[in-house]
Amino acid sequence: MMLVKFRGLINFPKRTILNVMPANLTPQYLEAEAKVKQSKTVSEKIKALEVMMAIIPKHKGTEHLRGQLKSRMAKLKEELQKRPAVGKAEFLYNVKREGAGQVVLLGLPNSGKSSLLSQITHASSEVADYPFTTQRPIPGMMDFENVQIQLIDTPPVSLDHVEPGFSNLIRNADATVLVLNLQEDPVFQTEVLLEELNRMKVKFTGRGALPPEEEGWVGKKVLLLGNKCDTKGAMDGFRALEARFKDVFPVLPISAKEQMNLEAVRREIYELLDILRVYTKIPGKEPDLREPVILKKGSRIEEVALSVHKDFASQLKYARIWGSGKFGGQMVKREHRVNEGDVIELHL
Ligand SMILES: Nc1nc2c(ncn2[C@@H]2O[C@H](COP(=O)(O)OP(=O)(O)OP(=O)(O)O)[C@@H](O)[C@H]2O)c(=O)[nH]1
Ligand SMILES: [Mg+2]
C-alpha cells in the first residue's frame, strides 16, 4: 500500500509540480487570479488581468507565466475592439446628479481616490493596496458647511484603455479633481491626466474664468491634490508639483488616510464650482441660514426669485438686501447682482 502511494507521488505529472513550485506568487496575486476567473465581462477580465500583471513577482521563475498573461491580455483586447461599445458600461457611467454640484475624482491606479471619497463623503468605496481596485464610478455626498456636493470616485485612468462612458462622465460633471500620489512623480501623473482630459476634449483651467467654449470642447475647472503627504519624501514630490503647476491650478498637499488638510479640500472643491449662497427671508423674520439658495456666480435678484418660485420672477417688484457691505435692508432692483452670503427679502 505504502509503495503504491509512494510511486504515485513519483509519477505525479511534472507539469503540475512546475506550475506550483518556482513562482513564489503572493496571496494578492492568487486573489487577482481568482478575480479574473469570476469576471463576467471582457473589460472586467482585462482589469483583473492588469492587476495580475502589475503585482506578479518579476523574476526568472515567472517569466513564462508573464508571457502567458501578456498574450491573454492581447487576445482580450482584440476581442474588446471587435465589439461595439457595450450599452451596459455606458449606463454604469451615467451618475445621477445630486446636490449643488458634481465633481469627478480622477487619478492613476492606487493614488488614493477611493480613500479620499470614503473619508470626505458619507459613501464608501473599496480601498486596497493593489491597483485597479475601483471598477465603476461610485458617487458620494460631501458636506461643505451648509452645502452638499456630489463627488464621484472612478476607476483609475490606465494608459491604453479607457472605458466607454468615462469621457461623458467627466464632460457632464461640473469640475475635476486630480488625485496624485506624492510618492511617485506627481508631475508626470498630472501630465498624463491632463493629456487624457485633452483627448476627451476637455479644456481645463484652475482659478479664474473658464475658457470660452469651442465647438466640441467643454471647459472644466481642475484642482490638484497631492495625496499621501504623510509618507516619507512626499513633500519633495509636493514641492515639485507646486513649482510646476501652482500658477495654473490650485494645488494642495493632503493625506486621505491620515485625514490631513481635508477641510481645505472641501473649501477648494466648493470654490471650483463657481457658485454662491444667498439666503431668503420673510419680512419681519430671520433668514434660515441652514437653507442656502445656490446660484451660479454673477446671478441677479431675478434668479433668486426664480429659484424660490417660477412665478416670483415675473411678479417681483423689488428686493431688500443685507450683506455685500451695503446698508442693511437697502432696496435693489431685479438686475442687482448678488454676492456670497447676501440675505434677500423679495417683495412682489
Ligand atoms: N500613506 C498613505 N496611504 C494612502 C493614502 N491614501 C491612500 N493610501 C493607500 O494607498 C492604497 C490605494 O488606495 P486607494 O484609495 O484604493 O487608491 P485608488 O486610487 O482608489 O486605487 P484604484 O481604485 O486602484 O485606482 C491603499 O493601500 C491606501 O491605504 C494616504 O494619504 N497616505
Ligand atoms: Mg479606487
PDB file of C-alpha atoms in Angstrom, residues 60-291:
ATOM      1  CA  LYS A  60      13.129  34.249 -13.885  1.00  0.00           C
ATOM      2  CA  GLY A  61      10.650  31.819 -12.291  1.00  0.00           C
ATOM      3  CA  THR A  62       7.635  33.793 -13.535  1.00  0.00           C
ATOM      4  CA  GLU A  63       8.943  34.614 -16.992  1.00  0.00           C
ATOM      5  CA  HIS A  64       6.835  32.009 -18.765  1.00  0.00           C
ATOM      6  CA  LEU A  65       3.736  32.904 -16.791  1.00  0.00           C
ATOM      7  CA  ARG A  66       4.204  36.594 -17.568  1.00  0.00           C
ATOM      8  CA  GLY A  67       4.412  35.735 -21.247  1.00  0.00           C
ATOM      9  CA  GLN A  68       1.139  33.840 -20.990  1.00  0.00           C
ATOM     10  CA  LEU A  69      -0.569  36.741 -19.225  1.00  0.00           C
ATOM     11  CA  LYS A  70       0.616  39.108 -21.919  1.00  0.00           C
ATOM     12  CA  SER A  71      -0.783  37.058 -24.775  1.00  0.00           C
ATOM     13  CA  ARG A  72      -4.014  36.511 -22.879  1.00  0.00           C
ATOM     14  CA  MET A  73      -4.313  40.255 -22.441  1.00  0.00           C
ATOM     15  CA  ALA A  74      -3.645  40.846 -26.140  1.00  0.00           C
ATOM     16  CA  LYS A  75      -6.431  38.397 -27.047  1.00  0.00           C
ATOM     17  CA  LEU A  76      -8.910  40.012 -24.688  1.00  0.00           C
ATOM     18  CA  LYS A  77      -8.141  43.468 -26.015  1.00  0.00           C
ATOM     19  CA  GLU A  78      -8.635  42.235 -29.537  1.00  0.00           C
ATOM     20  CA  GLU A  79     -11.991  40.830 -28.523  1.00  0.00           C
ATOM     21  CA  LEU A  80     -12.969  44.134 -26.945  1.00  0.00           C
ATOM     22  CA  GLN A  81     -12.036  46.029 -30.110  1.00  0.00           C
ATOM     23  CA  LYS A  82     -14.228  43.803 -32.248  1.00  0.00           C
ATOM     24  CA  ARG A  83     -17.324  44.547 -30.214  1.00  0.00           C
ATOM     25  CA  PRO A  84     -19.368  47.698 -30.422  1.00  0.00           C
ATOM     26  CA  ALA A  85     -19.310  49.828 -27.231  1.00  0.00           C
ATOM     27  CA  VAL A  86     -21.402  47.988 -24.673  1.00  0.00           C
ATOM     28  CA  GLY A  87     -24.587  49.654 -23.542  1.00  0.00           C
ATOM     29  CA  LYS A  88     -24.211  48.402 -20.019  1.00  0.00           C
ATOM     30  CA  ALA A  89     -20.850  50.038 -19.436  1.00  0.00           C
ATOM     31  CA  GLU A  90     -22.210  53.327 -20.765  1.00  0.00           C
ATOM     32  CA  PHE A  91     -25.083  53.029 -18.368  1.00  0.00           C
ATOM     33  CA  LEU A  92     -22.768  52.492 -15.388  1.00  0.00           C
ATOM     34  CA  TYR A  93     -21.079  55.781 -16.170  1.00  0.00           C
ATOM     35  CA  ASN A  94     -24.344  57.722 -16.018  1.00  0.00           C
ATOM     36  CA  VAL A  95     -24.401  59.064 -12.494  1.00  0.00           C
ATOM     37  CA  LYS A  96     -27.498  60.958 -11.440  1.00  0.00           C
ATOM     38  CA  ARG A  97     -26.693  64.457 -10.266  1.00  0.00           C
ATOM     39  CA  GLU A  98     -27.384  65.361  -6.682  1.00  0.00           C
ATOM     40  CA  GLY A  99     -26.650  68.411  -4.563  1.00  0.00           C
ATOM     41  CA  ALA A 100     -25.109  71.726  -5.534  1.00  0.00           C
ATOM     42  CA  GLY A 101     -22.544  70.309  -7.956  1.00  0.00           C
ATOM     43  CA  GLN A 102     -20.973  67.164  -9.377  1.00  0.00           C
ATOM     44  CA  VAL A 103     -17.200  66.697  -9.189  1.00  0.00           C
ATOM     45  CA  VAL A 104     -15.214  63.759 -10.579  1.00  0.00           C
ATOM     46  CA  LEU A 105     -12.096  62.372  -8.885  1.00  0.00           C
ATOM     47  CA  LEU A 106      -9.526  61.294 -11.446  1.00  0.00           C
ATOM     48  CA  GLY A 107      -6.179  59.585 -10.985  1.00  0.00           C
ATOM     49  CA  LEU A 108      -3.783  56.814 -11.867  1.00  0.00           C
ATOM     50  CA  PRO A 109      -4.023  53.439 -10.075  1.00  0.00           C
ATOM     51  CA  ASN A 110      -3.510  53.478  -6.292  1.00  0.00           C
ATOM     52  CA  SER A 111      -3.349  57.260  -5.943  1.00  0.00           C
ATOM     53  CA  GLY A 112      -5.944  57.246  -3.170  1.00  0.00           C
ATOM     54  CA  LYS A 113      -9.193  58.276  -4.909  1.00  0.00           C
ATOM     55  CA  SER A 114     -11.326  55.762  -3.054  1.00  0.00           C
ATOM     56  CA  SER A 115      -9.645  56.577   0.254  1.00  0.00           C
ATOM     57  CA  LEU A 116     -10.489  60.237  -0.274  1.00  0.00           C
ATOM     58  CA  LEU A 117     -14.100  59.513  -1.231  1.00  0.00           C
ATOM     59  CA  SER A 118     -14.525  57.310   1.824  1.00  0.00           C
ATOM     60  CA  GLN A 119     -13.061  59.927   4.170  1.00  0.00           C
ATOM     61  CA  ILE A 120     -14.707  63.027   2.828  1.00  0.00           C
ATOM     62  CA  THR A 121     -18.204  61.838   1.879  1.00  0.00           C
ATOM     63  CA  HIS A 122     -20.884  59.718   3.506  1.00  0.00           C
ATOM     64  CA  ALA A 123     -20.257  56.918   0.981  1.00  0.00           C
ATOM     65  CA  SER A 124     -17.586  54.270   0.999  1.00  0.00           C
ATOM     66  CA  SER A 125     -15.573  52.857  -1.862  1.00  0.00           C
ATOM     67  CA  GLU A 126     -13.296  49.836  -1.635  1.00  0.00           C
ATOM     68  CA  VAL A 127      -9.688  50.702  -0.759  1.00  0.00           C
ATOM     69  CA  ALA A 128      -6.812  48.275  -1.366  1.00  0.00           C
ATOM     70  CA  ASP A 129      -3.069  48.364  -1.768  1.00  0.00           C
ATOM     71  CA  TYR A 130      -3.158  46.927  -5.280  1.00  0.00           C
ATOM     72  CA  PRO A 131      -4.043  48.866  -8.449  1.00  0.00           C
ATOM     73  CA  PHE A 132      -7.403  48.808 -10.306  1.00  0.00           C
ATOM     74  CA  THR A 133      -9.468  48.261  -7.168  1.00  0.00           C
ATOM     75  CA  THR A 134     -12.287  50.512  -8.292  1.00  0.00           C
ATOM     76  CA  GLN A 135     -14.186  49.128 -11.279  1.00  0.00           C
ATOM     77  CA  ARG A 136     -17.034  51.587 -11.733  1.00  0.00           C
ATOM     78  CA  PRO A 137     -17.939  55.145 -10.698  1.00  0.00           C
ATOM     79  CA  ILE A 138     -19.030  55.464  -7.068  1.00  0.00           C
ATOM     80  CA  PRO A 139     -20.830  58.648  -6.008  1.00  0.00           C
ATOM     81  CA  GLY A 140     -20.860  60.119  -2.504  1.00  0.00           C
ATOM     82  CA  MET A 141     -22.136  63.338  -0.920  1.00  0.00           C
ATOM     83  CA  MET A 142     -19.696  65.731   0.701  1.00  0.00           C
ATOM     84  CA  ASP A 143     -20.782  68.385   3.198  1.00  0.00           C
ATOM     85  CA  PHE A 144     -19.186  71.774   2.968  1.00  0.00           C
ATOM     86  CA  GLU A 145     -20.748  73.913   5.708  1.00  0.00           C
ATOM     87  CA  ASN A 146     -24.422  74.032   4.681  1.00  0.00           C
ATOM     88  CA  VAL A 147     -23.915  72.796   1.098  1.00  0.00           C
ATOM     89  CA  GLN A 148     -23.887  69.233  -0.228  1.00  0.00           C
ATOM     90  CA  ILE A 149     -21.662  68.447  -3.191  1.00  0.00           C
ATOM     91  CA  GLN A 150     -21.555  65.156  -5.084  1.00  0.00           C
ATOM     92  CA  LEU A 151     -18.130  63.586  -5.577  1.00  0.00           C
ATOM     93  CA  ILE A 152     -17.584  60.621  -7.883  1.00  0.00           C
ATOM     94  CA  ASP A 153     -14.800  58.085  -7.373  1.00  0.00           C
ATOM     95  CA  THR A 154     -13.761  56.481 -10.653  1.00  0.00           C
ATOM     96  CA  PRO A 155     -11.726  53.531 -11.913  1.00  0.00           C
ATOM     97  CA  PRO A 156      -8.109  54.532 -12.483  1.00  0.00           C
ATOM     98  CA  VAL A 157      -7.014  56.015 -15.772  1.00  0.00           C
ATOM     99  CA  SER A 158      -4.828  53.465 -17.490  1.00  0.00           C
ATOM    100  CA  LEU A 159      -2.692  54.438 -20.397  1.00  0.00           C
ATOM    101  CA  ASP A 160      -4.105  52.164 -23.038  1.00  0.00           C
ATOM    102  CA  HIS A 161      -7.685  51.553 -22.037  1.00  0.00           C
ATOM    103  CA  VAL A 162     -10.455  53.985 -21.128  1.00  0.00           C
ATOM    104  CA  GLU A 163     -13.974  52.701 -20.568  1.00  0.00           C
ATOM    105  CA  PRO A 164     -16.663  53.954 -22.892  1.00  0.00           C
ATOM    106  CA  GLY A 165     -18.689  56.474 -20.936  1.00  0.00           C
ATOM    107  CA  PHE A 166     -15.748  57.812 -18.933  1.00  0.00           C
ATOM    108  CA  SER A 167     -15.383  60.896 -21.070  1.00  0.00           C
ATOM    109  CA  ASN A 168     -19.115  61.655 -20.888  1.00  0.00           C
ATOM    110  CA  LEU A 169     -18.973  61.408 -17.124  1.00  0.00           C
ATOM    111  CA  ILE A 170     -16.219  63.992 -16.985  1.00  0.00           C
ATOM    112  CA  ARG A 171     -17.669  66.240 -19.648  1.00  0.00           C
ATOM    113  CA  ASN A 172     -21.076  66.308 -17.932  1.00  0.00           C
ATOM    114  CA  ALA A 173     -19.721  66.957 -14.436  1.00  0.00           C
ATOM    115  CA  ASP A 174     -19.020  70.452 -13.138  1.00  0.00           C
ATOM    116  CA  ALA A 175     -15.348  70.049 -12.256  1.00  0.00           C
ATOM    117  CA  THR A 176     -12.485  67.567 -11.968  1.00  0.00           C
ATOM    118  CA  VAL A 177     -10.149  66.816  -9.083  1.00  0.00           C
ATOM    119  CA  LEU A 178      -6.854  65.127  -9.940  1.00  0.00           C
ATOM    120  CA  VAL A 179      -5.739  62.829  -7.114  1.00  0.00           C
ATOM    121  CA  LEU A 180      -1.971  62.359  -7.337  1.00  0.00           C
ATOM    122  CA  ASN A 181       0.308  60.038  -5.437  1.00  0.00           C
ATOM    123  CA  LEU A 182       3.109  62.184  -3.995  1.00  0.00           C
ATOM    124  CA  GLN A 183       5.330  59.135  -3.677  1.00  0.00           C
ATOM    125  CA  GLU A 184       5.521  58.564  -7.413  1.00  0.00           C
ATOM    126  CA  ASP A 185       6.405  61.557  -9.594  1.00  0.00           C
ATOM    127  CA  PRO A 186       3.211  63.599  -9.230  1.00  0.00           C
ATOM    128  CA  VAL A 187       4.266  65.977 -12.028  1.00  0.00           C
ATOM    129  CA  PHE A 188       4.320  63.115 -14.506  1.00  0.00           C
ATOM    130  CA  GLN A 189       0.958  61.812 -13.250  1.00  0.00           C
ATOM    131  CA  THR A 190      -0.553  65.273 -13.723  1.00  0.00           C
ATOM    132  CA  GLU A 191       0.779  65.456 -17.265  1.00  0.00           C
ATOM    133  CA  VAL A 192      -0.706  62.051 -18.095  1.00  0.00           C
ATOM    134  CA  LEU A 193      -4.097  63.028 -16.684  1.00  0.00           C
ATOM    135  CA  LEU A 194      -4.164  66.414 -18.406  1.00  0.00           C
ATOM    136  CA  GLU A 195      -3.334  64.659 -21.652  1.00  0.00           C
ATOM    137  CA  GLU A 196      -6.262  62.317 -21.050  1.00  0.00           C
ATOM    138  CA  LEU A 197      -8.556  65.316 -20.458  1.00  0.00           C
ATOM    139  CA  ASN A 198      -7.295  66.763 -23.720  1.00  0.00           C
ATOM    140  CA  ARG A 199      -8.212  63.573 -25.528  1.00  0.00           C
ATOM    141  CA  MET A 200     -11.691  63.863 -24.052  1.00  0.00           C
ATOM    142  CA  LYS A 201     -11.869  67.408 -25.437  1.00  0.00           C
ATOM    143  CA  VAL A 202     -11.957  68.962 -22.008  1.00  0.00           C
ATOM    144  CA  LYS A 203     -10.361  72.396 -21.836  1.00  0.00           C
ATOM    145  CA  PHE A 204      -9.179  72.778 -18.282  1.00  0.00           C
ATOM    146  CA  THR A 205      -8.341  75.709 -16.136  1.00  0.00           C
ATOM    147  CA  GLY A 206      -7.642  76.355 -12.467  1.00  0.00           C
ATOM    148  CA  ARG A 207      -8.837  79.549 -10.849  1.00  0.00           C
ATOM    149  CA  GLY A 208     -10.359  82.421 -12.777  1.00  0.00           C
ATOM    150  CA  ALA A 209     -12.867  82.311 -15.601  1.00  0.00           C
ATOM    151  CA  LEU A 210     -13.497  79.229 -17.710  1.00  0.00           C
ATOM    152  CA  PRO A 211     -12.112  79.421 -21.239  1.00  0.00           C
ATOM    153  CA  PRO A 212     -14.669  80.339 -23.904  1.00  0.00           C
ATOM    154  CA  GLU A 213     -16.489  77.286 -25.307  1.00  0.00           C
ATOM    155  CA  GLU A 214     -15.264  75.970 -28.622  1.00  0.00           C
ATOM    156  CA  GLU A 215     -17.086  73.616 -30.950  1.00  0.00           C
ATOM    157  CA  GLY A 216     -16.944  70.111 -29.460  1.00  0.00           C
ATOM    158  CA  TRP A 217     -14.964  71.174 -26.390  1.00  0.00           C
ATOM    159  CA  VAL A 218     -16.107  71.775 -22.828  1.00  0.00           C
ATOM    160  CA  GLY A 219     -14.393  73.900 -20.198  1.00  0.00           C
ATOM    161  CA  LYS A 220     -13.797  72.490 -16.696  1.00  0.00           C
ATOM    162  CA  LYS A 221     -12.061  73.686 -13.573  1.00  0.00           C
ATOM    163  CA  VAL A 222      -9.395  71.419 -12.185  1.00  0.00           C
ATOM    164  CA  LEU A 223      -7.935  71.086  -8.676  1.00  0.00           C
ATOM    165  CA  LEU A 224      -4.725  69.162  -7.939  1.00  0.00           C
ATOM    166  CA  LEU A 225      -4.465  67.143  -4.726  1.00  0.00           C
ATOM    167  CA  GLY A 226      -1.070  65.699  -3.826  1.00  0.00           C
ATOM    168  CA  ASN A 227      -2.086  62.712  -1.709  1.00  0.00           C
ATOM    169  CA  LYS A 228      -0.103  60.596   0.785  1.00  0.00           C
ATOM    170  CA  CYS A 229       1.664  63.670   2.196  1.00  0.00           C
ATOM    171  CA  ASP A 230       2.072  61.677   5.411  1.00  0.00           C
ATOM    172  CA  THR A 231       4.685  59.440   3.798  1.00  0.00           C
ATOM    173  CA  LYS A 232       8.444  59.858   3.756  1.00  0.00           C
ATOM    174  CA  GLY A 233       9.754  62.097   0.996  1.00  0.00           C
ATOM    175  CA  ALA A 234       6.248  63.068  -0.111  1.00  0.00           C
ATOM    176  CA  MET A 235       6.799  66.768   0.477  1.00  0.00           C
ATOM    177  CA  ASP A 236       9.630  66.754  -2.066  1.00  0.00           C
ATOM    178  CA  GLY A 237       7.096  65.470  -4.573  1.00  0.00           C
ATOM    179  CA  PHE A 238       4.680  68.150  -3.460  1.00  0.00           C
ATOM    180  CA  ARG A 239       7.211  70.954  -3.903  1.00  0.00           C
ATOM    181  CA  ALA A 240       7.908  69.770  -7.454  1.00  0.00           C
ATOM    182  CA  LEU A 241       4.175  69.646  -8.176  1.00  0.00           C
ATOM    183  CA  GLU A 242       3.623  73.090  -6.765  1.00  0.00           C
ATOM    184  CA  ALA A 243       6.578  74.600  -8.602  1.00  0.00           C
ATOM    185  CA  ARG A 244       5.309  73.230 -11.900  1.00  0.00           C
ATOM    186  CA  PHE A 245       1.559  73.889 -11.615  1.00  0.00           C
ATOM    187  CA  LYS A 246       0.726  76.421  -8.928  1.00  0.00           C
ATOM    188  CA  ASP A 247       0.375  79.272 -11.405  1.00  0.00           C
ATOM    189  CA  VAL A 248      -2.243  77.333 -13.328  1.00  0.00           C
ATOM    190  CA  PHE A 249      -4.187  75.279 -10.758  1.00  0.00           C
ATOM    191  CA  PRO A 250      -4.889  75.336  -7.053  1.00  0.00           C
ATOM    192  CA  VAL A 251      -2.619  72.668  -5.519  1.00  0.00           C
ATOM    193  CA  LEU A 252      -2.965  71.135  -2.032  1.00  0.00           C
ATOM    194  CA  PRO A 253      -0.973  68.537  -0.112  1.00  0.00           C
ATOM    195  CA  ILE A 254      -3.283  66.086   1.645  1.00  0.00           C
ATOM    196  CA  SER A 255      -3.416  62.720   3.298  1.00  0.00           C
ATOM    197  CA  ALA A 256      -6.655  60.874   2.760  1.00  0.00           C
ATOM    198  CA  LYS A 257      -5.516  58.122   5.083  1.00  0.00           C
ATOM    199  CA  GLU A 258      -4.455  60.372   7.959  1.00  0.00           C
ATOM    200  CA  GLN A 259      -7.204  62.913   7.242  1.00  0.00           C
ATOM    201  CA  MET A 260      -4.797  65.798   6.768  1.00  0.00           C
ATOM    202  CA  ASN A 261      -5.959  69.043   5.144  1.00  0.00           C
ATOM    203  CA  LEU A 262      -9.379  67.656   4.231  1.00  0.00           C
ATOM    204  CA  GLU A 263     -11.196  70.795   5.415  1.00  0.00           C
ATOM    205  CA  ALA A 264      -9.174  72.766   2.871  1.00  0.00           C
ATOM    206  CA  VAL A 265     -10.165  70.195   0.228  1.00  0.00           C
ATOM    207  CA  ARG A 266     -13.852  70.787   0.959  1.00  0.00           C
ATOM    208  CA  ARG A 267     -13.448  74.544   0.549  1.00  0.00           C
ATOM    209  CA  GLU A 268     -11.377  74.258  -2.643  1.00  0.00           C
ATOM    210  CA  ILE A 269     -13.942  71.928  -4.181  1.00  0.00           C
ATOM    211  CA  TYR A 270     -16.690  74.410  -3.332  1.00  0.00           C
ATOM    212  CA  GLU A 271     -14.595  77.165  -4.946  1.00  0.00           C
ATOM    213  CA  LEU A 272     -14.215  75.081  -8.115  1.00  0.00           C
ATOM    214  CA  LEU A 273     -17.947  75.127  -8.683  1.00  0.00           C
ATOM    215  CA  ASP A 274     -18.229  78.884  -9.180  1.00  0.00           C
ATOM    216  CA  ILE A 275     -21.363  79.033  -7.088  1.00  0.00           C
ATOM    217  CA  LEU A 276     -22.546  81.292  -4.313  1.00  0.00           C
ATOM    218  CA  ARG A 277     -25.005  81.036  -1.464  1.00  0.00           C
ATOM    219  CA  VAL A 278     -27.686  83.563  -0.592  1.00  0.00           C
ATOM    220  CA  TYR A 279     -30.492  83.309   1.950  1.00  0.00           C
ATOM    221  CA  THR A 280     -34.054  84.469   1.543  1.00  0.00           C
ATOM    222  CA  LYS A 281     -36.171  85.832   4.357  1.00  0.00           C
ATOM    223  CA  ILE A 282     -39.754  86.773   5.008  1.00  0.00           C
ATOM    224  CA  PRO A 283     -40.342  90.399   6.175  1.00  0.00           C
ATOM    225  CA  GLY A 284     -40.052  90.664   9.945  1.00  0.00           C
ATOM    226  CA  LYS A 285     -38.422  87.244  10.302  1.00  0.00           C
ATOM    227  CA  GLU A 286     -34.848  85.989  10.487  1.00  0.00           C
ATOM    228  CA  PRO A 287     -33.449  84.070   7.465  1.00  0.00           C
ATOM    229  CA  ASP A 288     -32.848  80.317   7.772  1.00  0.00           C
ATOM    230  CA  LEU A 289     -29.083  80.101   7.424  1.00  0.00           C
ATOM    231  CA  ARG A 290     -29.191  76.315   7.122  1.00  0.00           C
ATOM    232  CA  GLU A 291     -31.013  76.519   3.781  1.00  0.00           C
TER     233      GLU A 291
END
